[in-house]
Short mmCIF file of C-alpha atoms in Angstrom, two decimals:
data_model
loop_
_atom_site.label_atom_id
_atom_site.label_comp_id
_atom_site.label_asym_id
_atom_site.label_seq_id
_atom_site.Cartn_x
_atom_site.Cartn_y
_atom_site.Cartn_z
CA MET A 25 -0.13 -0.16 -0.15
CA ILE A 26 1.98 2.77 1.14
CA PRO A 27 5.75 2.49 0.50
CA LEU A 28 8.16 1.74 3.35
CA PHE A 29 10.42 5.03 2.33
CA ASP A 30 7.21 7.22 2.46
CA LEU A 31 5.70 6.22 5.73
CA GLY A 32 9.01 6.63 7.21
CA VAL A 33 9.32 10.63 5.82
CA ALA A 34 5.89 10.83 6.94
CA VAL A 35 6.46 9.97 10.71
CA ALA A 36 9.77 11.82 10.46
CA ARG A 37 8.23 15.09 9.13
CA VAL A 38 5.72 14.81 12.33
CA ALA A 39 8.51 14.02 14.54
CA VAL A 40 10.62 16.77 13.60
CA PHE A 41 7.69 19.72 13.95
CA PHE A 42 6.27 18.16 17.00
CA ALA A 43 9.80 18.22 18.58
CA PHE A 44 10.02 21.92 16.86
CA VAL A 45 6.69 23.29 18.31
CA PHE A 46 7.03 21.59 22.01
CA GLY A 47 10.68 22.76 21.98
CA LEU A 48 9.28 26.31 21.44
CA VAL A 49 6.82 26.01 23.69
CA VAL A 50 9.17 25.25 26.33
CA VAL A 51 11.55 28.24 25.28
CA MET A 52 8.53 30.54 24.76
CA THR A 53 7.53 30.01 28.86
CA TRP A 54 11.25 30.92 29.73
CA VAL A 55 11.27 34.19 26.96
CA GLU A 56 8.09 35.36 28.38
CA ARG A 57 9.35 35.62 32.07
CA LYS A 58 12.49 36.95 30.69
CA GLY A 59 10.89 39.33 28.51
CA ALA A 60 8.43 40.58 31.15
CA ALA A 61 11.30 41.06 33.61
CA TYR A 62 13.46 42.98 30.96
CA MET A 63 10.60 45.39 30.44
CA GLN A 64 9.86 46.11 34.00
CA ASP A 65 13.66 46.62 34.66
CA ARG A 66 13.81 43.31 36.93
CA ARG A 67 15.91 40.31 36.84
CA GLY A 68 13.37 37.63 36.00
CA PRO A 69 13.93 34.15 36.43
CA ASN A 70 17.55 33.35 37.75
CA ARG A 71 17.02 31.08 40.55
CA ALA A 72 16.89 27.45 39.19
CA ARG A 73 20.20 26.31 39.13
CA ILE A 74 21.79 23.00 38.05
CA LEU A 75 25.27 22.35 39.73
CA GLY A 76 25.74 26.11 40.24
CA ILE A 77 24.77 26.59 36.76
CA THR A 78 21.24 28.97 36.02
CA LEU A 79 22.38 30.02 32.30
CA PHE A 80 19.88 32.88 32.50
CA GLY A 81 16.98 31.15 34.47
CA MET A 82 16.80 28.65 31.47
CA PHE A 83 16.08 25.90 33.88
CA HIS A 84 13.09 26.84 35.12
CA PRO A 85 10.94 25.42 32.99
CA LEU A 86 12.27 22.17 33.74
CA ALA A 87 11.66 23.25 37.23
CA ASP A 88 7.51 24.15 35.97
CA ALA A 89 7.37 20.80 34.75
CA LEU A 90 8.73 18.85 37.71
CA LYS A 91 6.13 21.06 39.61
CA PHE A 92 3.52 20.56 37.29
CA LEU A 93 4.11 16.60 37.16
CA PHE A 94 3.92 16.38 40.98
CA LYS A 95 1.41 18.72 42.19
CA GLU A 96 -1.84 17.17 43.61
CA ASP A 97 -4.37 16.44 40.66
CA PHE A 98 -7.25 17.91 42.28
CA ILE A 99 -11.04 17.50 40.94
CA PRO A 100 -13.46 20.02 42.85
CA ASP A 101 -16.28 18.09 44.76
CA ASN A 102 -19.09 19.98 42.43
CA ALA A 103 -17.54 19.80 39.10
CA HIS A 104 -19.08 17.67 36.20
CA ARG A 105 -16.41 15.07 36.49
CA LEU A 106 -16.46 13.68 33.15
CA PHE A 107 -16.49 17.17 31.28
CA TYR A 108 -13.77 18.54 33.77
CA GLN A 109 -11.45 15.85 32.72
CA LEU A 110 -12.25 16.36 29.25
CA ALA A 111 -11.80 19.72 28.90
CA PRO A 112 -8.21 20.25 28.81
CA MET A 113 -7.90 17.50 26.00
CA PHE A 114 -10.19 19.43 23.94
CA ALA A 115 -8.30 22.66 24.38
CA LEU A 116 -4.62 20.92 23.66
CA ALA A 117 -5.62 18.60 20.41
CA PRO A 118 -6.87 21.11 18.13
CA ALA A 119 -3.82 23.54 18.93
CA ILE A 120 -1.42 20.67 18.01
CA LEU A 121 -3.54 19.90 15.10
CA THR A 122 -2.89 23.49 13.76
CA MET A 123 0.44 23.29 12.69
CA ALA A 124 -0.30 19.94 10.10
CA VAL A 125 -0.47 22.67 7.20
CA VAL A 126 2.33 25.02 7.88
CA PRO A 127 5.03 24.68 5.07
CA PHE A 128 8.46 24.69 6.97
CA GLY A 129 10.89 24.55 3.75
CA PRO A 130 10.72 24.17 0.06
CA PRO A 131 10.27 20.36 -1.22
CA VAL A 132 13.65 18.97 -0.96
CA THR A 133 14.77 16.26 -3.44
CA ILE A 134 16.92 13.41 -1.84
CA ALA A 135 17.75 10.11 -4.11
CA GLY A 136 15.58 11.16 -6.80
CA LYS A 137 12.34 11.55 -4.41
CA THR A 138 10.81 14.75 -3.46
CA ILE A 139 9.95 15.70 0.13
CA SER A 140 7.61 18.34 0.96
CA LEU A 141 8.73 20.12 4.41
CA GLN A 142 5.21 20.29 5.21
CA ILE A 143 3.01 17.14 6.72
CA ALA A 144 0.03 17.73 4.60
CA ASP A 145 -0.53 19.87 1.80
CA LEU A 146 -4.08 19.67 1.79
CA ASN A 147 -6.28 21.32 -1.22
CA VAL A 148 -8.38 23.32 1.30
CA GLY A 149 -5.18 24.54 2.83
CA ILE A 150 -6.11 27.51 5.00
CA LEU A 151 -9.54 26.43 5.25
CA TYR A 152 -8.38 23.69 7.57
CA LEU A 153 -6.47 25.93 9.61
CA PHE A 154 -9.59 27.70 10.56
CA ALA A 155 -11.57 24.57 10.95
CA VAL A 156 -9.06 23.13 13.27
CA SER A 157 -8.54 26.28 15.26
CA GLY A 158 -12.39 27.17 15.64
CA LEU A 159 -12.32 23.72 17.89
CA ALA A 160 -10.08 25.48 20.34
CA VAL A 161 -13.09 27.19 21.76
CA TYR A 162 -14.68 24.09 23.56
CA GLY A 163 -11.67 23.57 25.80
CA VAL A 164 -12.42 26.85 26.98
CA VAL A 165 -16.02 26.85 27.13
CA LEU A 166 -16.06 23.40 28.58
CA ALA A 167 -13.20 24.08 31.16
CA GLY A 168 -15.30 27.31 32.26
CA TRP A 169 -18.73 25.18 32.81
CA SER A 170 -17.74 22.22 34.14
CA SER A 171 -15.81 23.74 36.90
CA ASN A 172 -19.25 24.85 38.46
CA SER A 173 -17.81 27.73 40.08
CA LYS A 174 -18.69 31.67 38.98
CA TYR A 175 -15.49 32.97 38.14
CA PRO A 176 -14.64 30.08 35.31
CA LEU A 177 -17.97 30.33 34.31
CA LEU A 178 -18.02 33.66 33.57
CA GLY A 179 -14.10 33.27 31.79
CA GLY A 180 -15.62 30.73 29.54
CA LEU A 181 -18.58 32.70 28.44
CA ARG A 182 -16.32 35.75 27.52
CA SER A 183 -14.06 33.77 25.85
CA SER A 184 -16.71 31.91 23.73
CA ALA A 185 -18.24 35.11 23.00
CA GLN A 186 -14.82 36.77 22.12
CA MET A 187 -13.74 34.07 19.99
CA ILE A 188 -16.77 33.66 17.79
CA SER A 189 -16.56 37.41 17.16
CA TYR A 190 -13.13 37.19 16.29
CA GLU A 191 -13.14 34.16 14.44
CA VAL A 192 -15.34 36.26 11.39
CA SER A 193 -12.50 38.73 10.92
CA LEU A 194 -9.84 36.49 11.16
CA GLY A 195 -11.32 34.64 8.45
CA LEU A 196 -12.27 37.62 6.56
CA SER A 197 -8.67 39.43 6.80
CA ILE A 198 -7.03 36.63 4.72
CA MET A 199 -9.81 36.65 1.62
CA GLY A 200 -7.03 39.56 0.49
CA ILE A 201 -4.33 37.20 0.49
CA LEU A 202 -6.17 34.40 -1.33
CA MET A 203 -7.26 36.77 -3.92
CA VAL A 204 -4.05 38.33 -4.69
CA PHE A 205 -2.17 35.12 -4.77
CA GLN A 206 -5.01 33.22 -6.53
CA ALA A 207 -4.06 30.23 -4.08
CA ILE A 208 -5.63 28.39 -1.01
CA ARG A 209 -2.77 25.82 -0.13
CA LEU A 210 -0.27 27.48 2.01
CA SER A 211 2.53 26.12 -0.36
CA GLU A 212 1.07 27.95 -3.45
CA ILE A 213 1.08 31.45 -1.40
CA VAL A 214 4.36 30.91 -0.01
CA LEU A 215 5.34 30.17 -3.72
CA GLY A 216 3.33 33.24 -5.29
CA GLN A 217 5.53 35.38 -2.66
CA GLY A 218 8.94 34.41 -4.22
CA GLU A 219 8.08 36.98 -6.71
CA LEU A 220 9.32 40.60 -6.79
CA LEU A 221 6.74 43.67 -6.77
CA PHE A 222 7.80 46.42 -9.05
CA GLY A 223 11.17 44.49 -9.46
CA ILE A 224 12.30 45.57 -6.46
CA LEU A 225 10.02 44.94 -3.38
CA PRO A 226 9.78 40.95 -2.57
CA LYS A 227 6.02 40.41 -3.12
CA TRP A 228 5.32 39.45 0.59
CA GLY A 229 1.66 39.47 1.57
CA VAL A 230 2.48 42.21 4.16
CA PHE A 231 3.00 44.66 1.47
CA VAL A 232 0.18 43.59 -0.74
CA GLN A 233 -2.27 43.73 2.07
CA PRO A 234 -0.94 45.81 4.67
CA LEU A 235 -4.54 46.22 6.06
CA GLY A 236 -4.80 42.60 5.88
CA PHE A 237 -2.03 42.00 7.77
CA VAL A 238 -3.20 44.35 10.99
CA LEU A 239 -6.38 42.86 11.17
CA PHE A 240 -5.37 39.40 10.89
CA LEU A 241 -2.54 39.82 13.58
CA THR A 242 -5.22 41.41 15.78
CA ALA A 243 -7.72 38.79 15.19
CA LEU A 244 -5.06 36.23 15.76
CA TYR A 245 -4.14 37.92 19.35
CA ALA A 246 -8.01 37.56 20.44
CA GLU A 247 -8.18 34.17 19.42
CA ALA A 248 -5.15 33.14 21.09
CA ASN A 249 -6.78 34.93 24.18
CA ARG A 250 -3.45 36.92 24.52
CA THR A 251 -3.22 40.48 25.83
CA PRO A 252 -4.66 43.06 25.38
CA PHE A 253 -7.76 40.37 24.48
CA ASP A 254 -6.85 38.12 27.75
CA LEU A 255 -10.23 38.95 28.96
CA PRO A 256 -11.25 35.30 29.37
CA GLU A 257 -8.55 35.08 32.34
CA GLY A 258 -8.83 38.67 33.53
CA GLU A 259 -6.89 37.81 36.87
CA SER A 260 -7.89 41.40 38.44
CA GLU A 261 -11.80 40.15 38.05
CA LEU A 262 -11.66 36.69 37.14
CA VAL A 263 -9.10 35.29 39.50
CA ALA A 264 -7.80 33.25 36.81
CA GLY A 265 -10.78 32.71 34.51
CA TYR A 266 -11.89 29.40 32.70
CA HIS A 267 -8.81 27.94 34.31
CA THR A 268 -9.47 28.63 38.17
CA GLU A 269 -10.33 25.73 39.46
CA TYR A 270 -7.57 23.43 37.61
CA ALA A 271 -4.24 22.51 38.90
CA SER A 272 -0.99 20.35 38.12
CA PHE A 273 -0.86 18.41 34.96
CA LYS A 274 -4.31 19.31 33.59
CA PHE A 275 -3.71 23.26 34.08
CA SER A 276 -0.29 22.83 32.29
CA MET A 277 -2.11 21.20 29.27
CA PHE A 278 -4.23 24.71 29.35
CA MET A 279 -0.93 26.68 29.30
CA MET A 280 0.62 23.93 26.36
CA ALA A 281 -2.44 24.98 24.13
CA GLU A 282 -2.18 28.67 24.79
CA TYR A 283 1.47 28.54 23.83
CA ILE A 284 1.34 26.00 21.03
CA HIS A 285 -1.20 28.30 19.35
CA MET A 286 1.36 31.20 19.87
CA VAL A 287 3.94 29.28 17.84
CA VAL A 288 1.69 28.02 15.34
CA GLY A 289 -0.06 31.51 14.72
CA ALA A 290 3.52 33.11 14.46
CA ALA A 291 4.56 30.33 12.21
CA VAL A 292 1.07 31.34 9.82
CA ILE A 293 1.75 35.26 10.33
CA ALA A 294 5.56 34.36 8.85
CA THR A 295 3.89 32.16 6.09
CA LEU A 296 0.84 34.50 4.54
CA PHE A 297 2.34 37.90 5.25
CA PHE A 298 6.37 37.42 5.52
CA GLY A 299 6.97 35.10 2.66
CA GLY A 300 7.15 31.87 4.60
CA TRP A 301 10.78 30.16 3.70
CA GLN A 302 11.27 32.82 1.31
CA PHE A 303 14.85 34.63 1.48
CA PRO A 304 14.49 37.69 -0.23
CA TYR A 305 16.04 37.93 -3.70
CA LEU A 306 17.35 34.32 -3.01
CA ALA A 307 16.23 32.07 -6.00
CA ASP A 308 16.91 28.50 -6.50
CA LYS A 309 20.56 29.08 -7.56
CA GLY A 310 21.27 32.18 -5.53
CA PHE A 311 20.74 35.53 -4.71
CA ALA A 312 19.34 37.75 -7.83
CA PHE A 313 19.43 41.33 -6.63
CA PRO A 314 17.53 43.68 -8.29
CA GLY A 315 19.89 45.96 -10.61
CA GLY A 316 21.53 42.92 -12.08
CA LEU A 317 23.73 41.49 -9.37
CA SER A 318 23.98 38.11 -8.53
CA VAL A 319 25.65 35.99 -6.21
CA THR A 320 25.50 31.78 -6.68
CA VAL A 321 24.75 29.99 -3.50
CA PRO A 322 25.04 25.87 -3.38
CA ALA A 323 22.01 24.22 -3.27
CA ALA A 324 22.42 23.29 0.27
CA GLY A 325 22.96 26.72 1.27
CA VAL A 326 20.06 28.14 -0.31
CA LEU A 327 17.83 25.17 1.74
CA VAL A 328 19.71 26.32 5.09
CA LEU A 329 18.99 30.30 4.10
CA ARG A 330 15.42 28.83 3.64
CA ILE A 331 14.49 26.76 6.12
CA GLY A 332 16.28 29.40 8.47
CA SER A 333 14.54 32.14 7.22
CA PHE A 334 10.86 31.05 8.38
CA ILE A 335 12.52 29.82 11.75
CA GLY A 336 13.95 33.28 12.15
CA LYS A 337 10.31 35.01 11.10
CA THR A 338 8.37 32.74 13.56
CA LEU A 339 11.03 33.48 16.43
CA PHE A 340 10.27 37.07 15.61
CA PHE A 341 6.71 36.65 15.80
CA CYS A 342 6.77 34.97 18.94
CA TRP A 343 8.66 37.41 20.51
CA LEU A 344 6.12 40.00 19.27
CA TYR A 345 3.55 38.27 21.63
CA VAL A 346 5.63 38.88 24.60
CA TRP A 347 6.72 42.45 23.66
CA VAL A 348 2.85 43.43 23.23
CA ARG A 349 1.59 41.48 26.33
CA TRP A 350 3.96 43.71 28.65
CA THR A 351 3.26 46.86 26.57
CA ILE A 352 -0.48 47.09 26.02
CA PRO A 353 -3.02 47.32 28.94
CA ARG A 354 -6.08 45.14 28.74
CA PHE A 355 -9.13 46.12 26.92
CA ARG A 356 -12.55 46.49 28.66
CA TYR A 357 -15.09 43.79 27.70
CA ASP A 358 -17.26 46.18 25.60
CA GLN A 359 -14.30 47.81 24.04
CA VAL A 360 -13.07 44.52 22.80
CA MET A 361 -16.62 43.45 21.67
CA ARG A 362 -16.99 46.78 19.86
CA LEU A 363 -14.00 46.58 18.54
CA GLY A 364 -14.35 43.20 16.85
CA TRP A 365 -17.73 44.06 15.28
CA LYS A 366 -17.86 47.74 14.66
CA VAL A 367 -14.10 48.35 13.30
CA MET A 368 -12.68 44.81 12.66
CA LEU A 369 -15.37 43.69 10.42
CA PRO A 370 -16.45 46.77 8.64
CA LEU A 371 -12.54 46.84 7.76
CA SER A 372 -12.05 43.37 6.67
CA LEU A 373 -14.79 43.56 4.09
CA LEU A 374 -13.63 46.82 3.10
CA ASN A 375 -10.32 45.55 2.50
CA ILE A 376 -11.86 42.64 0.35
CA PHE A 377 -13.71 45.14 -1.72
CA VAL A 378 -10.80 47.28 -2.52
CA THR A 379 -8.63 44.20 -3.40
CA GLY A 380 -11.06 42.95 -5.62
CA LEU A 381 -11.35 46.37 -7.36
CA VAL A 382 -7.57 46.83 -8.00
CA LEU A 383 -7.09 43.37 -8.84
CA LEU A 384 -10.00 44.08 -11.48
CA LEU A 385 -8.17 47.15 -12.72
CA ILE A 386 -4.95 45.32 -13.36
CA ASP A 387 -6.63 42.49 -15.11
CA LYS A 388 -8.42 45.45 -17.31
CA GLY A 389 -5.14 46.85 -17.97
CA GLY A 390 -5.65 50.06 -16.11
CA PHE A 391 -2.37 49.81 -14.33
CA MET B 15 -8.36 1.11 2.70
CA GLU B 16 -11.20 3.17 1.94
CA PRO B 17 -13.81 0.73 2.50
CA ILE B 18 -12.46 0.14 5.87
CA LEU B 19 -12.29 3.88 6.67
CA PHE B 20 -15.99 4.16 5.36
CA ILE B 21 -17.03 1.62 7.90
CA ILE B 22 -15.45 3.11 10.90
CA PHE B 23 -16.41 6.76 10.15
CA GLY B 24 -20.12 5.44 9.35
CA ALA B 25 -19.90 3.79 12.69
CA ILE B 26 -18.70 6.51 14.63
CA ALA B 27 -21.26 8.59 12.88
CA VAL B 28 -24.39 6.42 13.54
CA GLY B 29 -23.35 5.63 17.12
CA GLY B 30 -22.90 9.22 17.97
CA ALA B 31 -26.15 10.18 16.64
CA ILE B 32 -27.67 7.15 18.55
CA MET B 33 -25.94 8.75 21.61
CA VAL B 34 -27.57 12.20 20.87
CA VAL B 35 -31.02 11.25 21.55
CA THR B 36 -30.34 8.59 24.40
CA ARG B 37 -28.25 10.57 26.68
CA LYS B 38 -29.88 12.45 29.67
CA HIS B 39 -27.43 15.34 29.90
CA PRO B 40 -27.56 17.89 27.00
CA MET B 41 -24.16 18.70 27.47
CA SER B 42 -23.00 14.98 26.59
CA SER B 43 -25.73 14.97 23.75
CA ALA B 44 -24.07 18.39 22.13
CA LEU B 45 -20.71 16.85 22.39
CA TYR B 46 -21.98 13.46 20.83
CA LEU B 47 -23.26 15.73 18.25
CA ILE B 48 -19.93 17.15 17.58
CA LEU B 49 -18.60 13.84 17.22
CA THR B 50 -21.24 12.89 14.67
CA LEU B 51 -20.32 16.05 12.43
CA PHE B 52 -16.90 15.29 12.30
CA ALA B 53 -17.44 11.76 11.39
CA VAL B 54 -19.68 12.84 8.71
CA ALA B 55 -17.10 15.26 7.51
CA ALA B 56 -14.54 12.45 7.35
CA LEU B 57 -17.13 10.81 4.93
CA PHE B 58 -16.98 13.72 2.78
CA VAL B 59 -13.34 13.37 2.85
CA LEU B 60 -13.27 9.69 1.68
CA ARG B 61 -15.83 10.95 -1.06
CA GLN B 62 -13.28 13.63 -2.23
CA ALA B 63 -15.43 16.78 -1.03
CA HIS B 64 -12.63 18.40 0.69
CA PHE B 65 -14.10 21.75 0.54
CA LEU B 66 -17.65 20.55 1.96
CA ALA B 67 -15.57 18.56 4.46
CA ALA B 68 -13.91 21.89 5.83
CA ILE B 69 -17.12 23.66 5.67
CA GLN B 70 -18.97 21.26 7.51
CA VAL B 71 -16.58 21.75 10.41
CA ILE B 72 -16.15 25.15 10.29
CA VAL B 73 -19.95 25.76 10.23
CA TYR B 74 -21.62 23.36 12.27
CA ALA B 75 -18.84 22.15 14.57
CA GLY B 76 -17.11 25.59 14.88
CA ALA B 77 -20.00 27.98 14.84
CA VAL B 78 -23.42 26.60 15.27
CA MET B 79 -22.56 23.94 18.12
CA VAL B 80 -20.79 26.62 20.03
CA LEU B 81 -23.95 28.35 20.12
CA PHE B 82 -25.89 25.40 21.30
CA ILE B 83 -23.42 24.61 24.33
CA PHE B 84 -23.14 28.50 24.86
CA VAL B 85 -27.16 28.14 25.51
CA ILE B 86 -26.90 25.18 27.86
CA MET B 87 -24.12 26.79 29.47
CA LEU B 88 -26.30 29.68 30.61
CA ILE B 89 -29.40 27.68 31.00
CA ASN B 90 -27.75 25.48 33.33
CA VAL B 91 -30.04 23.23 34.97
CA PRO B 92 -28.96 21.06 38.11
CA GLU B 93 -28.18 17.28 37.17
CA ASN B 94 -31.03 16.19 39.63
CA LYS B 95 -33.76 18.62 37.91
CA LEU B 96 -32.74 16.92 34.24
CA PRO B 97 -36.14 15.75 33.24
CA MET B 98 -36.79 11.93 32.55
CA GLU B 99 -38.20 11.19 29.21
CA ARG B 100 -40.12 8.36 28.46
CA LEU B 101 -40.28 5.89 25.39
CA THR B 102 -44.01 7.15 24.30
CA GLY B 103 -45.79 5.73 21.71
CA LEU B 104 -44.88 8.36 19.06
CA ARG B 105 -41.34 7.66 19.68
CA LEU B 106 -41.61 3.99 19.16
CA LEU B 107 -43.37 4.77 15.89
CA GLY B 108 -40.24 7.28 15.10
CA VAL B 109 -38.11 4.21 15.23
CA VAL B 110 -40.09 2.01 12.89
CA ALA B 111 -40.12 5.08 10.62
CA ALA B 112 -36.45 5.30 10.77
CA GLY B 113 -36.07 1.53 9.98
CA PHE B 114 -38.07 1.58 6.96
CA LEU B 115 -36.04 4.77 5.77
CA ILE B 116 -32.72 2.71 5.96
CA LEU B 117 -34.46 -0.30 4.14
CA GLU B 118 -35.96 2.27 1.30
CA SER B 119 -32.25 3.92 0.81
CA ALA B 120 -30.77 0.35 0.90
CA ILE B 121 -33.16 -0.54 -1.74
CA LEU B 122 -32.17 2.37 -3.85
CA ALA B 123 -28.38 2.21 -3.14
CA ARG B 124 -28.66 -1.27 -4.91
CA ARG B 125 -30.74 -0.36 -7.53
CA PHE B 126 -28.74 2.74 -8.76
CA ALA B 127 -25.08 3.17 -9.31
CA MET B 128 -23.00 5.70 -7.47
CA PRO B 129 -23.26 8.92 -9.31
CA ALA B 130 -19.87 9.35 -11.64
CA GLY B 131 -18.08 12.47 -11.37
CA SER B 132 -16.40 12.60 -8.11
CA THR B 133 -13.15 12.74 -9.52
CA ALA B 134 -10.17 13.76 -7.52
CA ASP B 135 -10.53 17.49 -7.83
CA ALA B 136 -14.32 17.50 -8.31
CA GLY B 137 -14.58 18.30 -4.60
CA SER B 138 -11.70 20.82 -4.28
CA VAL B 139 -12.26 24.62 -3.70
CA GLN B 140 -11.65 25.69 -7.00
CA ALA B 141 -14.17 23.42 -8.51
CA VAL B 142 -16.77 23.91 -6.02
CA GLY B 143 -16.13 27.96 -6.34
CA ARG B 144 -16.31 27.65 -10.22
CA ALA B 145 -19.67 25.57 -10.05
CA LEU B 146 -21.17 28.13 -7.55
CA PHE B 147 -20.50 30.90 -9.44
CA THR B 148 -21.45 30.00 -12.96
CA ASP B 149 -24.04 26.95 -13.07
CA TYR B 150 -25.70 27.46 -9.61
CA LEU B 151 -25.40 31.51 -9.21
CA LEU B 152 -29.01 32.02 -9.14
CA ALA B 153 -29.68 29.43 -6.44
CA PHE B 154 -26.51 30.39 -4.90
CA GLU B 155 -27.36 34.25 -4.69
CA ILE B 156 -31.16 33.12 -3.78
CA THR B 157 -29.53 31.57 -0.72
CA SER B 158 -27.51 34.42 0.36
CA VAL B 159 -30.78 36.67 0.29
CA LEU B 160 -32.68 34.49 1.87
CA LEU B 161 -29.46 34.40 4.81
CA LEU B 162 -29.65 38.15 4.88
CA ALA B 163 -33.23 37.88 5.46
CA ALA B 164 -32.91 35.55 8.28
CA VAL B 165 -29.96 37.77 10.01
CA ILE B 166 -32.51 41.05 9.98
CA GLY B 167 -35.12 38.94 11.15
CA ALA B 168 -33.24 37.59 14.17
CA ILE B 169 -31.89 41.15 15.00
CA ALA B 170 -35.78 42.79 14.50
CA LEU B 171 -36.87 39.94 17.00
CA ALA B 172 -34.40 40.00 19.53
CA LYS B 173 -34.35 43.96 19.52
CA ARG B 174 -37.28 45.97 21.39
CA LYS B 175 -36.07 49.25 19.76
CA ILE B 176 -34.03 49.57 16.41
#
């Protein structure tokens, strides 16, 4: 049925992506603390040490993991036991599934076989991403409701309303990208971004769809429940929101889900709006700068540069989450709703309209 | 491979649907309904209707069912006050009618061959989009007007003063 080689490649691909995302999740918990401390002029994590080495507090994630594993796994008396246990799984599973369609690099040819650096190049492409990430809301809602306690319930209600509201803008904000690149597969969108705009600028999504980028970024932050949209767990009003009653490993599953959402979100921004694995002015044979200058780079170098470029962009947007979190204060709830329905939605519709108009004019030779 | 997957997902869909109507707690019913919707989406994928499968998950599992759960959460009936529903004569009749429906569809399936034309990309986003905006444009536009009317109607009903 399936040749052994292909099966091996598929397994290896899933394993590598899994390791990448989970590794980044661990690093991000450290980056978040260190970034917060840096911005507030503190030292941040610096206590955890192994044999006297602290390594800038890099061992803190390790201490965290041990703590999560060994704390008491507590279930409140009045909780709906089954749903209470299911909720963290409902939160974590969609988060992990979303990374399946993100291309990490160009297809590689090894021993006459082409291997794509993407777990699944689905025909529905970006729709899969929305379908799966839309399910993340169940984890939050179920956690809030099954805890049978007022703060989690309020947090769950808030977050479900927020996630449904911003899902609309999230979906509409990328329509422009799909229209410009005439593609819905992520691999094709990345290929389209390898061209040049007016002969000088890389044709990255952010240059052809600046408004779309701002809308997508905002909606993504709201979907991931990150500041300034972290009302579902607004600690000053709701203790810890939907996961107030969770402890131990179940709590850490919610944490992991949030951080995986961040990492995958960063990778998707890089893919849709910043050229994915495209390195500016780098073609298959080497650099080709506008103006005729070209530098030849061996194929392996090109591959390394491209994968490195994708990872670099992803890391930058991961850092941007931390940056925004410690810069912008939290919105009030009515402000979140007003922004979602009265600003983001009309703007994303306008973006689609203007994009369509411009594409039509270009098509008719008006430009 | 395909028949095996069909049987697996078909069984999940039917089993989930039975659980939806037999569970006591509305939250269980809602979660089983999501499971059924998923299994049906998987059946769509097996018939190469990728776009339909994605839309099924986005619209039904991602949006409609969230609203269901929202309502169950807000009403929040305590477990000991949930009504016990009995198997009345009318419901038994429903089971019998369902049996006939299954029998009829089995007979129909034996008599008519599967519709041809479900090639590899007949259910792709491009193919469905082209069909919607050329052959079925009128139906598509009428449906969108109908949905718009429903949205306006919902607002008119929910708001006392507009």
